[in-house]
XYZ file of C-alpha atoms in Angstrom:
375
model
C -118.546 -129.347 99.291
C -116.224 -130.511 102.045
C -113.783 -131.652 99.336
C -113.510 -128.067 98.005
C -113.648 -125.678 100.967
C -113.097 -125.746 104.717
C -115.920 -123.378 105.673
C -119.554 -124.220 104.885
C -122.414 -121.972 105.971
C -125.896 -123.503 106.255
C -128.835 -121.090 106.550
C -132.441 -120.566 105.483
C -133.488 -118.225 102.711
C -135.034 -115.754 105.145
C -131.655 -115.272 106.885
C -129.807 -114.159 103.771
C -130.589 -110.468 103.961
C -129.127 -110.095 107.470
C -126.213 -112.561 107.454
C -122.641 -111.186 107.415
C -120.742 -113.305 104.919
C -116.940 -113.593 104.997
C -114.828 -111.706 102.483
C -111.437 -112.712 101.146
C -111.685 -116.508 100.915
C -113.819 -119.138 99.242
C -116.568 -120.791 101.290
C -119.493 -123.116 100.768
C -123.095 -122.000 101.196
C -126.165 -124.180 101.662
C -129.537 -122.399 101.555
C -132.847 -124.083 102.323
C -135.596 -122.537 100.205
C -139.065 -123.963 99.621
C -137.949 -127.285 101.156
C -135.080 -127.671 98.644
C -131.360 -127.334 99.411
C -129.462 -124.951 97.096
C -125.662 -125.152 97.172
C -123.110 -122.536 96.205
C -119.400 -121.822 96.298
C -118.798 -118.189 97.126
C -115.712 -115.981 96.993
C -116.445 -112.358 97.891
C -113.529 -109.989 97.230
C -112.768 -106.646 98.778
C -113.013 -103.636 96.432
C -114.803 -105.651 93.766
C -117.636 -103.802 92.028
C -118.938 -106.824 90.114
C -120.272 -110.282 91.006
C -119.713 -113.079 88.480
C -122.055 -116.084 88.807
C -121.024 -119.307 87.098
C -123.397 -121.979 85.912
C -122.257 -125.467 84.968
C -122.206 -127.074 81.573
C -123.577 -130.563 81.027
C -121.310 -133.053 82.800
C -119.488 -135.320 80.339
C -120.398 -138.995 80.379
C -116.822 -139.954 81.316
C -116.586 -137.381 84.122
C -115.991 -139.346 87.365
C -117.793 -136.718 89.499
C -120.163 -138.237 92.053
C -123.686 -137.148 91.075
C -124.790 -137.181 94.698
C -122.555 -134.150 95.350
C -122.934 -130.609 93.991
C -121.300 -129.899 90.636
C -119.446 -126.606 90.224
C -117.975 -126.151 86.762
C -114.696 -124.146 86.742
C -114.663 -124.063 90.536
C -110.870 -123.587 90.590
C -110.899 -120.538 88.305
C -109.902 -117.286 89.978
C -111.622 -114.227 88.544
C -110.707 -110.669 89.498
C -114.241 -110.055 90.749
C -116.379 -111.523 93.488
C -117.584 -114.932 92.294
C -120.493 -117.271 92.983
C -120.774 -120.819 91.605
C -124.262 -122.384 91.730
C -125.308 -126.020 91.666
C -128.547 -127.170 90.056
C -130.484 -129.413 92.506
C -132.565 -130.725 89.592
C -129.670 -133.148 89.089
C -130.565 -134.854 92.369
C -133.910 -136.022 90.984
C -132.008 -138.963 89.441
C -128.503 -140.328 89.829
C -128.135 -140.472 86.047
C -128.816 -136.792 85.287
C -125.476 -135.225 84.225
C -127.207 -131.887 83.719
C -130.743 -130.539 83.931
C -130.753 -126.888 82.772
C -132.240 -125.706 86.089
C -135.643 -127.053 85.092
C -136.781 -127.894 88.608
C -139.686 -130.100 89.653
C -143.193 -129.527 88.383
C -144.273 -125.970 89.307
C -141.139 -125.222 91.300
C -138.640 -123.603 88.895
C -135.266 -124.186 90.563
C -133.334 -121.788 88.323
C -135.551 -118.851 89.355
C -134.997 -119.816 93.011
C -131.228 -119.891 92.413
C -131.447 -116.382 90.982
C -133.447 -115.101 93.921
C -130.798 -116.381 96.321
C -127.984 -114.829 94.273
C -129.734 -111.466 94.184
C -130.035 -111.558 98.002
C -126.253 -112.203 98.205
C -125.499 -109.349 95.831
C -127.639 -106.977 97.898
C -125.687 -107.955 100.996
C -122.604 -106.515 99.242
C -124.487 -103.225 98.801
C -124.696 -103.825 95.079
C -127.646 -104.103 92.683
C -128.512 -106.299 89.724
C -126.508 -103.927 87.526
C -123.384 -105.360 89.183
C -124.476 -108.957 88.500
C -123.054 -110.989 85.626
C -124.179 -114.535 84.837
C -121.513 -116.521 82.999
C -121.408 -120.040 81.621
C -120.882 -122.166 78.508
C -123.233 -124.567 76.730
C -125.899 -125.485 79.303
C -124.374 -122.818 81.592
C -124.729 -120.328 78.780
C -128.421 -121.164 78.506
C -129.010 -120.737 82.240
C -127.081 -117.440 82.147
C -129.381 -116.041 79.471
C -132.455 -117.259 81.380
C -131.287 -115.684 84.639
C -130.395 -112.359 83.005
C -133.908 -112.259 81.512
C -135.629 -113.029 84.799
C -133.525 -110.626 86.876
C -133.569 -107.331 85.084
C -130.506 -105.099 84.734
C -128.152 -108.072 85.213
C -125.956 -109.196 82.295
C -125.444 -112.578 80.656
C -122.112 -113.718 79.257
C -123.090 -116.853 77.356
C -120.455 -118.944 75.607
C -121.767 -121.417 72.959
C -125.183 -121.516 74.693
C -128.154 -123.623 73.801
C -131.147 -121.412 73.118
C -133.662 -124.243 72.952
C -133.306 -127.155 75.349
C -136.206 -128.956 73.666
C -133.857 -129.457 70.680
C -131.307 -131.245 72.878
C -130.866 -135.021 72.920
C -131.311 -135.088 76.726
C -134.653 -133.264 76.768
C -136.819 -136.387 77.182
C -134.456 -137.816 79.771
C -134.573 -134.687 81.961
C -138.333 -134.060 81.671
C -139.063 -137.663 82.651
C -137.847 -136.826 86.174
C -138.702 -133.101 86.278
C -142.311 -133.590 85.144
C -143.214 -137.186 85.980
C -146.317 -138.479 84.262
C -146.759 -135.460 81.976
C -146.714 -135.638 78.206
C -144.219 -133.708 76.118
C -147.078 -131.712 74.597
C -148.379 -130.688 78.020
C -144.885 -129.797 79.256
C -144.191 -127.545 76.273
C -147.608 -125.912 76.508
C -147.257 -124.996 80.200
C -143.509 -124.838 80.884
C -141.864 -124.006 77.570
C -140.226 -120.882 79.004
C -137.939 -123.153 81.042
C -136.539 -124.714 77.875
C -136.761 -121.930 75.325
C -134.833 -118.656 75.687
C -137.105 -116.788 73.266
C -140.174 -117.977 75.149
C -138.624 -116.675 78.350
C -138.143 -113.279 76.669
C -141.849 -113.244 75.772
C -142.921 -114.376 79.229
C -140.847 -111.699 80.981
C -141.504 -109.065 78.277
C -137.845 -108.182 78.485
C -134.716 -108.268 76.326
C -131.669 -109.014 78.543
C -128.255 -107.429 78.318
C -126.042 -110.170 76.915
C -122.871 -110.957 75.079
C -123.276 -114.270 73.255
C -120.313 -116.207 71.817
C -121.375 -118.817 69.277
C -119.357 -121.356 67.312
C -119.589 -122.327 63.646
C -120.196 -126.052 64.026
C -122.770 -127.557 61.705
C -124.641 -129.149 64.624
C -125.114 -125.952 66.592
C -125.853 -123.885 63.506
C -128.572 -126.314 62.392
C -130.153 -127.138 65.772
C -129.754 -123.843 67.637
C -128.432 -120.737 65.926
C -130.481 -120.512 62.756
C -133.673 -121.073 64.747
C -132.573 -118.377 67.184
C -131.787 -115.885 64.430
C -135.108 -116.535 62.719
C -137.097 -116.651 65.956
C -135.797 -113.412 67.382
C -137.167 -111.563 64.374
C -140.616 -113.082 64.886
C -140.992 -112.091 68.514
C -144.117 -110.105 69.381
C -143.731 -106.520 70.502
C -141.443 -106.447 73.533
C -141.896 -103.475 75.859
C -138.254 -103.290 76.866
C -135.860 -103.073 73.906
C -133.309 -100.707 75.394
C -130.762 -103.386 76.185
C -127.966 -104.725 74.001
C -127.420 -108.307 72.837
C -124.042 -108.677 71.191
C -123.305 -111.713 69.003
C -119.655 -112.762 68.597
C -118.642 -115.652 66.374
C -115.920 -117.899 67.751
C -114.509 -119.277 64.546
C -114.289 -122.989 65.372
C -116.101 -125.929 63.873
C -116.927 -127.729 67.132
C -119.049 -127.200 70.240
C -116.160 -126.034 72.405
C -115.955 -123.136 74.880
C -113.296 -120.448 74.963
C -110.081 -121.322 76.735
C -109.359 -119.985 80.197
C -107.384 -116.911 79.062
C -110.078 -115.703 76.661
C -112.757 -116.482 79.234
C -110.971 -114.390 81.866
C -110.616 -111.568 79.378
C -114.247 -111.710 78.331
C -115.614 -111.813 81.883
C -113.216 -109.280 83.365
C -113.616 -106.707 80.587
C -117.356 -106.943 79.994
C -119.454 -104.286 81.684
C -123.163 -103.564 81.605
C -122.548 -100.658 79.192
C -120.245 -101.961 76.450
C -122.495 -104.377 74.558
C -122.923 -102.781 71.157
C -125.459 -104.825 69.195
C -128.982 -103.543 69.740
C -131.868 -105.994 69.629
C -133.434 -104.055 66.765
C -130.280 -104.552 64.701
C -130.383 -108.353 64.895
C -131.570 -108.910 61.354
C -131.568 -112.462 60.090
C -129.870 -111.690 56.793
C -126.864 -109.948 58.373
C -126.212 -112.645 60.924
C -126.675 -115.393 58.406
C -124.335 -113.740 55.940
C -121.690 -113.317 58.612
C -122.058 -116.957 59.553
C -121.683 -118.051 55.919
C -118.775 -115.704 55.366
C -116.919 -117.069 58.326
C -117.452 -120.628 57.103
C -116.185 -119.746 53.626
C -113.102 -118.033 55.013
C -111.880 -121.031 56.963
C -108.423 -121.089 55.374
C -107.987 -117.342 55.738
C -109.139 -116.890 59.331
C -108.729 -120.295 60.991
C -106.629 -118.797 63.793
C -108.814 -115.726 64.318
C -111.714 -115.338 66.757
C -112.830 -112.273 64.724
C -110.364 -110.213 66.685
C -109.655 -110.393 70.402
C -108.539 -107.301 72.239
C -110.021 -103.849 72.093
C -111.748 -104.498 68.774
C -114.045 -107.074 70.409
C -116.062 -104.206 71.841
C -115.708 -101.708 68.991
C -117.410 -103.463 66.094
C -121.077 -103.805 65.344
C -122.089 -106.914 63.388
C -121.965 -105.063 60.059
C -118.605 -103.581 60.984
C -117.292 -107.076 61.675
C -118.414 -108.243 58.254
C -116.708 -105.238 56.665
C -113.585 -105.866 58.723
C -113.374 -109.480 57.611
C -113.979 -108.440 54.000
C -111.184 -105.885 54.198
C -108.831 -108.459 55.694
C -109.702 -110.900 52.942
C -109.126 -108.216 50.297
C -105.729 -107.490 51.813
C -104.800 -111.148 51.589
C -106.071 -111.327 47.999
C -104.082 -108.213 47.069
C -100.964 -109.732 48.637
C -101.487 -112.923 46.638
C -102.072 -110.922 43.451
C -98.881 -108.931 44.039
C -96.929 -112.138 44.597
C -98.319 -113.599 41.390
C -97.245 -110.505 39.474
C -93.785 -110.708 40.946
C -93.567 -114.409 39.994
C -94.604 -113.570 36.455
C -91.891 -110.872 36.235
C -89.276 -113.302 37.500
C -90.424 -115.913 35.009
C -90.088 -113.377 32.205
C -86.573 -112.517 33.332
C -85.644 -116.168 33.531
C -87.058 -116.791 30.071
C -85.083 -113.887 28.682
C -81.912 -115.156 30.308
C -82.521 -118.633 28.984
C -83.060 -117.492 25.411
C -80.376 -114.799 25.307
C -77.113 -115.237 23.317
C -75.551 -111.982 24.465
C -71.976 -112.169 25.753
C -72.680 -109.065 27.822
C -74.378 -111.179 30.445
C -72.333 -111.160 33.616
C -70.886 -114.362 35.034
C -73.580 -114.828 37.771
C -76.290 -114.585 35.148
C -74.457 -117.007 32.892
C -74.396 -119.481 35.789
C -78.149 -119.100 36.161
C -78.581 -119.672 32.445
C -76.426 -122.804 32.528
C -78.382 -124.084 35.516
C -81.671 -123.853 33.611
C -80.083 -125.479 30.597
C -79.176 -128.436 32.741
C -82.716 -128.599 34.063
C -84.004 -128.735 30.505
């Protein structure tokens, strides 16, 4: 962390609830908890009523970052709110782990420990979990959903998240170090909740507050989203269904997160009370139809994210489908009107071309002569 900040605070977990942390500048934080070092970048801001916690995506193969150092995705971003970036120490289990989904080691679930430390920090600001927002994309989106499920009343903002790590190409590679000597069958039987968002919901008996931005790439649709849509409708009875999970389709055909401007907007404007899609409304057919409709309308809406701005928080899923249908109808009506106008012009041209009347004015005669030459 020395490469990123000048001030680094090193303390034990038990000291968190009494330590006075600096406000107004970014600092490093190292916390020893259960014999494991957990590393954070922290920027507490005066008059902020929200804490945004950023998880990292999977590090690209060509990223030159040294795997022996903590990895903080988007560490240079400057949000309006107090901000915490967390590193996953699971990566240190092997030099060749670019990402590890917070899996931890055997019975020690590192991601839960990270959440416990973050909650302690939030409480030191005289805030509660209601002020806590977990944000990330891809792998960071997955960990955000997991954390918001484990720490009730917090909110997840998950951009193109994985829902099922066991479907990822790196699953075997990560579990080899996280659960040495254990079979895949044993791992999934005893630790599936660490890899499967829906299994975490069942384990915690809790639906988190979340806004989930998903793309329209074939890979993610086939390996993640369809299974999520189907699986969420097969969940057993969940005691807590009061929270909202809002699904927003980012209309792109690749696994790519939102750009910095849209990310700032999404994080800064989201509150714990403006997520409009209730869990009970997440019906497979509606989501699937919206997905298919967006794919079909590629040429019509290729530059549209559904609609950024105030409408992002004012449409339910069905309303979005209706909105897109209305926009498509408008475009079709415009095309139909243009076709009618073209037909009228063609009729006029044909009349001019076939007319022998000397009452045609000189400009029209010029047009007629032009078309004669074309013939």
